[in-house]
């Protein structure tokens, strides 16, 4: 999010919630990961894709604009989007602005690597500091032409699309759905079958959605994802984007820390790679129920969360299944009895902010005792006091500490970043008081 000189940043003053709540919420933001992919994958078809409940937040609207700049026809009516692709994507006259979105930038690298033309991807001041070598290196090794600041590690990135990317066998050193997706998108336009392996399964929306559209993508016995190049066009998408479990999790934490409270969050993706944090809440003693209702590309259903006394927990496995929820979990950890531990989470350091630093420096202001590690932190539960929170321009930090404000008053500085993923967050937060 850019600010102009003299422009006021929005701040929140959150008051303690003195009563219990029991609510059903059906207006939480749609899934960010799936919305980005809807915008991008629609161009692999030659027919119109119909997307309902597209996330109308800054990050995903940027991806939609980029697809439009590449020549697709986009009609949007609120959160209903129709995307009609064109056969040959056109070279845009201008730079492509991903805003704050790492997903947007990294996936577009893979997508554009084989498209005829020159493309410049840029973003806001936070995105321009995030590592892009993780996609630039493997893409270059198959013949892609990508450059940028710091030898292609930082945006603005410049891509000169090339035909005939080489097929590859790649075991990624980093477990990242963004790297995996970028490589899958490149492989779809490669000249032979490509194989991609990760140490641990990361979110698999790309594989599920592309398979649903007819792509030939299978995981073999050795754990390699085999990606066959496209033979023609894929089927269009016809999808209702589910609720984002990462956005919903803020209200799961609200219920978990507010005595006698309960929340029912409607129509969330229950993809196992996305609900790890809810499983952690369960291990902390909270009552969490998953009510699966349908399965279209992904399992979808409601999640019910009921307050119980919180116990400390160790989080060190399947980190990618809960990486985005760790800031919100740190609030529950601060209010749990005992010492909680987060390990193997060094990826937190390269998110929208250095989230280890952003979490512990703000918890410190709240009087929480902690130990910081390179790959995580230990939190001593039992204390959480009012403070003035620095969001570090990071939406998940701003929202996590806003939820903490339900327990003790909290002032959050620079909350505009929330618009990147969850524009009606404050409205829903305020509705807990009704
Ligand atoms: C995302 C993947 C994750 C996640 C991010 C969204 C995606 O990042 O943290 O918010 O949509 O693919 P990494 O793949 O870098 O771990």
Short mmCIF file of C-alpha atoms in Angstrom, two decimals, residues 194-414:
data_model
loop_
_atom_site.label_atom_id
_atom_site.label_comp_id
_atom_site.label_asym_id
_atom_site.label_seq_id
_atom_site.Cartn_x
_atom_site.Cartn_y
_atom_site.Cartn_z
CA UNK A 194 7.89 -31.92 -16.12
CA UNK A 195 8.25 -33.21 -12.56
CA UNK A 196 8.07 -31.09 -9.41
CA UNK A 197 8.63 -32.28 -5.86
CA UNK A 198 8.27 -30.55 -2.48
CA UNK A 199 9.42 -31.87 0.90
CA UNK A 200 5.96 -31.46 2.33
CA UNK A 201 2.66 -30.88 0.54
CA UNK A 202 1.84 -27.16 0.43
CA UNK A 203 -1.58 -25.73 -0.44
CA UNK A 204 -2.69 -27.52 -3.59
CA UNK A 205 -5.31 -25.21 -5.13
CA UNK A 206 -3.31 -24.97 -8.35
CA UNK A 207 -3.26 -28.73 -8.89
CA UNK A 208 -6.93 -29.16 -7.95
CA UNK A 209 -8.21 -26.30 -10.09
CA UNK A 210 -6.13 -27.09 -13.17
CA UNK A 211 -7.10 -30.78 -12.95
CA UNK A 212 -10.72 -29.71 -12.66
CA UNK A 213 -10.23 -27.70 -15.86
CA UNK A 214 -8.89 -30.82 -17.60
CA UNK A 215 -5.10 -30.48 -17.24
CA UNK A 216 -3.05 -33.68 -16.99
CA UNK A 217 -1.37 -33.32 -13.58
CA UNK A 218 -0.74 -36.36 -11.36
CA UNK A 219 1.47 -37.09 -8.36
CA UNK A 220 3.54 -40.28 -8.77
CA UNK A 221 4.68 -42.80 -6.13
CA UNK A 222 7.95 -40.91 -5.53
CA UNK A 223 5.99 -37.78 -4.68
CA UNK A 224 6.75 -35.95 -7.95
CA UNK A 225 3.93 -33.95 -9.48
CA UNK A 226 3.96 -34.88 -13.20
CA UNK A 227 2.79 -32.01 -15.37
CA UNK A 228 1.96 -32.75 -19.01
CA UNK A 229 2.07 -29.82 -21.43
CA UNK A 230 -1.32 -28.57 -22.59
CA UNK A 231 -2.58 -30.17 -25.79
CA UNK A 232 -5.14 -27.47 -26.44
CA UNK A 233 -7.44 -25.32 -24.39
CA UNK A 234 -8.69 -26.21 -20.91
CA UNK A 235 -12.35 -26.10 -19.87
CA UNK A 236 -13.43 -22.74 -18.47
CA UNK A 237 -13.85 -22.26 -14.73
CA UNK A 238 -17.31 -22.28 -13.25
CA UNK A 239 -16.74 -21.69 -9.59
CA UNK A 240 -18.09 -20.09 -6.44
CA UNK A 241 -15.03 -19.10 -4.44
CA UNK A 242 -15.34 -20.37 -0.85
CA UNK A 243 -14.67 -18.29 2.26
CA UNK A 244 -11.00 -17.82 3.10
CA UNK A 245 -10.07 -19.94 6.15
CA UNK A 246 -7.17 -17.59 6.88
CA UNK A 247 -9.49 -14.55 7.07
CA UNK A 248 -12.11 -16.56 8.98
CA UNK A 249 -9.45 -17.57 11.50
CA UNK A 250 -9.43 -14.10 13.08
CA UNK A 251 -13.01 -14.72 14.18
CA UNK A 252 -12.15 -18.26 15.29
CA UNK A 253 -9.59 -16.64 17.61
CA UNK A 254 -12.19 -14.07 18.72
CA UNK A 255 -14.48 -16.92 19.84
CA UNK A 256 -11.59 -18.89 21.35
CA UNK A 257 -10.53 -16.01 23.64
CA UNK A 258 -14.01 -14.70 24.61
CA UNK A 259 -15.67 -16.71 27.41
CA UNK A 260 -18.97 -18.43 26.50
CA UNK A 261 -18.69 -17.39 22.87
CA UNK A 262 -19.33 -19.34 19.68
CA UNK A 263 -18.95 -18.57 15.99
CA UNK A 264 -20.19 -20.47 12.96
CA UNK A 265 -18.30 -19.51 9.82
CA UNK A 266 -20.08 -20.44 6.61
CA UNK A 267 -18.85 -22.00 3.37
CA UNK A 268 -15.13 -22.17 4.06
CA UNK A 269 -12.67 -24.26 2.06
CA UNK A 270 -11.90 -27.29 4.23
CA UNK A 271 -8.89 -28.22 2.10
CA UNK A 272 -6.59 -30.00 4.62
CA UNK A 273 -3.64 -27.82 3.55
CA UNK A 274 -5.55 -24.75 4.74
CA UNK A 275 -7.05 -25.69 8.10
CA UNK A 276 -3.98 -26.66 10.12
CA UNK A 277 -4.44 -23.69 12.47
CA UNK A 278 -7.94 -24.84 13.41
CA UNK A 279 -6.44 -28.23 14.32
CA UNK A 280 -3.95 -26.39 16.55
CA UNK A 281 -6.80 -24.52 18.26
CA UNK A 282 -8.38 -27.92 18.93
CA UNK A 283 -5.12 -29.12 20.49
CA UNK A 284 -5.22 -26.00 22.70
CA UNK A 285 -8.55 -27.23 24.08
CA UNK A 286 -10.99 -25.18 21.96
CA UNK A 287 -14.05 -26.94 20.52
CA UNK A 288 -13.78 -26.88 16.72
CA UNK A 289 -16.22 -28.69 14.41
CA UNK A 290 -15.94 -29.01 10.64
CA UNK A 291 -19.25 -29.56 8.82
CA UNK A 292 -18.46 -30.56 5.22
CA UNK A 293 -21.28 -29.73 2.79
CA UNK A 294 -19.95 -30.10 -0.76
CA UNK A 295 -16.89 -30.87 -2.81
CA UNK A 296 -16.30 -28.79 -5.92
CA UNK A 297 -12.59 -28.58 -6.74
CA UNK A 298 -12.18 -28.66 -2.92
CA UNK A 299 -14.15 -29.77 0.17
CA UNK A 300 -16.27 -26.84 1.41
CA UNK A 301 -18.34 -26.45 4.58
CA UNK A 302 -18.91 -24.60 7.84
CA UNK A 303 -16.55 -24.30 10.79
CA UNK A 304 -17.89 -23.94 14.32
CA UNK A 305 -15.61 -22.66 17.09
CA UNK A 306 -16.59 -22.54 20.78
CA UNK A 307 -14.64 -20.98 23.61
CA UNK A 308 -12.84 -23.23 26.11
CA UNK A 309 -9.92 -22.51 28.47
CA UNK A 310 -6.75 -22.37 26.36
CA UNK A 311 -3.72 -24.58 26.96
CA UNK A 312 -0.24 -23.99 25.57
CA UNK A 313 0.75 -25.85 22.42
CA UNK A 314 3.82 -26.76 20.35
CA UNK A 315 3.61 -26.04 16.62
CA UNK A 316 6.47 -27.51 14.61
CA UNK A 317 4.95 -29.72 11.91
CA UNK A 318 3.09 -29.05 8.65
CA UNK A 319 3.98 -25.38 9.05
CA UNK A 320 2.85 -24.47 5.52
CA UNK A 321 -0.67 -25.61 6.44
CA UNK A 322 -0.95 -22.79 9.00
CA UNK A 323 1.78 -20.32 8.10
CA UNK A 324 -0.63 -17.43 7.44
CA UNK A 325 -2.48 -18.00 10.72
CA UNK A 326 0.56 -17.93 13.04
CA UNK A 327 0.19 -14.20 13.88
CA UNK A 328 -3.43 -14.77 14.99
CA UNK A 329 -2.45 -17.94 16.85
CA UNK A 330 0.14 -15.90 18.77
CA UNK A 331 -2.75 -14.03 20.42
CA UNK A 332 -4.32 -17.32 21.59
CA UNK A 333 -0.86 -18.46 22.76
CA UNK A 334 -0.47 -15.27 24.82
CA UNK A 335 -3.72 -16.07 26.63
CA UNK A 336 -3.09 -19.82 27.09
CA UNK A 337 -1.80 -21.35 30.29
CA UNK A 338 1.83 -22.41 29.83
CA UNK A 339 4.59 -21.87 27.28
CA UNK A 340 3.77 -22.29 23.60
CA UNK A 341 6.40 -22.93 20.97
CA UNK A 342 6.53 -22.27 17.21
CA UNK A 343 9.46 -23.89 15.34
CA UNK A 344 10.44 -24.54 11.70
CA UNK A 345 8.66 -21.35 10.62
CA UNK A 346 11.50 -19.28 9.17
CA UNK A 347 9.31 -18.60 6.11
CA UNK A 348 7.50 -16.15 8.40
CA UNK A 349 10.48 -13.83 7.96
CA UNK A 350 9.72 -13.29 4.25
CA UNK A 351 5.96 -12.73 4.29
CA UNK A 352 4.24 -9.33 3.87
CA UNK A 353 6.52 -8.29 6.77
CA UNK A 354 9.09 -10.17 8.85
CA UNK A 355 6.26 -11.73 10.84
CA UNK A 356 8.50 -13.15 13.57
CA UNK A 357 9.79 -9.66 14.31
CA UNK A 358 6.36 -8.07 13.86
CA UNK A 359 4.68 -10.58 16.21
CA UNK A 360 7.25 -10.52 19.01
CA UNK A 361 7.92 -6.78 18.94
CA UNK A 362 4.20 -6.08 19.29
CA UNK A 363 3.70 -8.79 21.95
CA UNK A 364 6.56 -7.17 23.86
CA UNK A 365 4.61 -3.90 23.92
CA UNK A 366 1.66 -5.87 25.32
CA UNK A 367 3.80 -7.15 28.21
CA UNK A 368 4.03 -10.72 26.89
CA UNK A 369 7.19 -12.68 27.74
CA UNK A 370 8.75 -14.45 24.78
CA UNK A 371 11.97 -15.82 23.30
CA UNK A 372 12.67 -15.18 19.64
CA UNK A 373 14.36 -17.80 17.43
CA UNK A 374 15.48 -17.54 13.82
CA UNK A 375 12.64 -19.91 12.86
CA UNK A 376 9.96 -19.10 15.42
CA UNK A 377 9.32 -18.08 19.02
CA UNK A 378 8.31 -19.26 22.47
CA UNK A 379 5.43 -17.40 24.11
CA UNK A 380 4.73 -17.44 27.84
CA UNK A 381 0.96 -17.33 28.20
CA UNK A 382 -1.03 -15.44 30.80
CA UNK A 383 -0.48 -11.74 30.05
CA UNK A 384 -1.85 -9.43 27.37
CA UNK A 385 -2.11 -5.69 27.96
CA UNK A 386 -3.22 -2.72 25.92
CA UNK A 387 -0.53 -1.22 23.67
CA UNK A 388 -0.05 0.85 20.54
CA UNK A 389 0.53 -1.72 17.81
CA UNK A 390 2.65 -1.18 14.70
CA UNK A 391 1.12 -3.19 11.84
CA UNK A 392 4.37 -3.04 9.82
CA UNK A 393 2.01 -2.49 6.86
CA UNK A 394 0.99 -6.16 7.17
CA UNK A 395 -2.71 -7.02 7.05
CA UNK A 396 -2.43 -10.14 9.20
CA UNK A 397 -0.55 -8.31 11.96
CA UNK A 398 -3.15 -5.51 11.96
CA UNK A 399 -6.07 -7.96 12.15
CA UNK A 400 -4.46 -10.29 14.74
CA UNK A 401 -3.89 -7.45 17.20
CA UNK A 402 -7.33 -5.99 16.49
CA UNK A 403 -8.75 -9.31 17.71
CA UNK A 404 -6.46 -9.08 20.78
CA UNK A 405 -8.25 -5.78 21.45
CA UNK A 406 -11.40 -7.76 22.28
CA UNK A 407 -9.55 -9.03 25.35
CA UNK A 408 -7.88 -5.77 26.38
CA UNK A 409 -8.24 -2.41 24.59
CA UNK A 410 -5.75 -2.06 21.73
CA UNK A 411 -4.68 0.76 19.41
CA UNK A 412 -3.57 -0.40 15.97
CA UNK A 413 -1.59 1.95 13.75
CA UNK A 414 -1.67 1.79 9.95
#
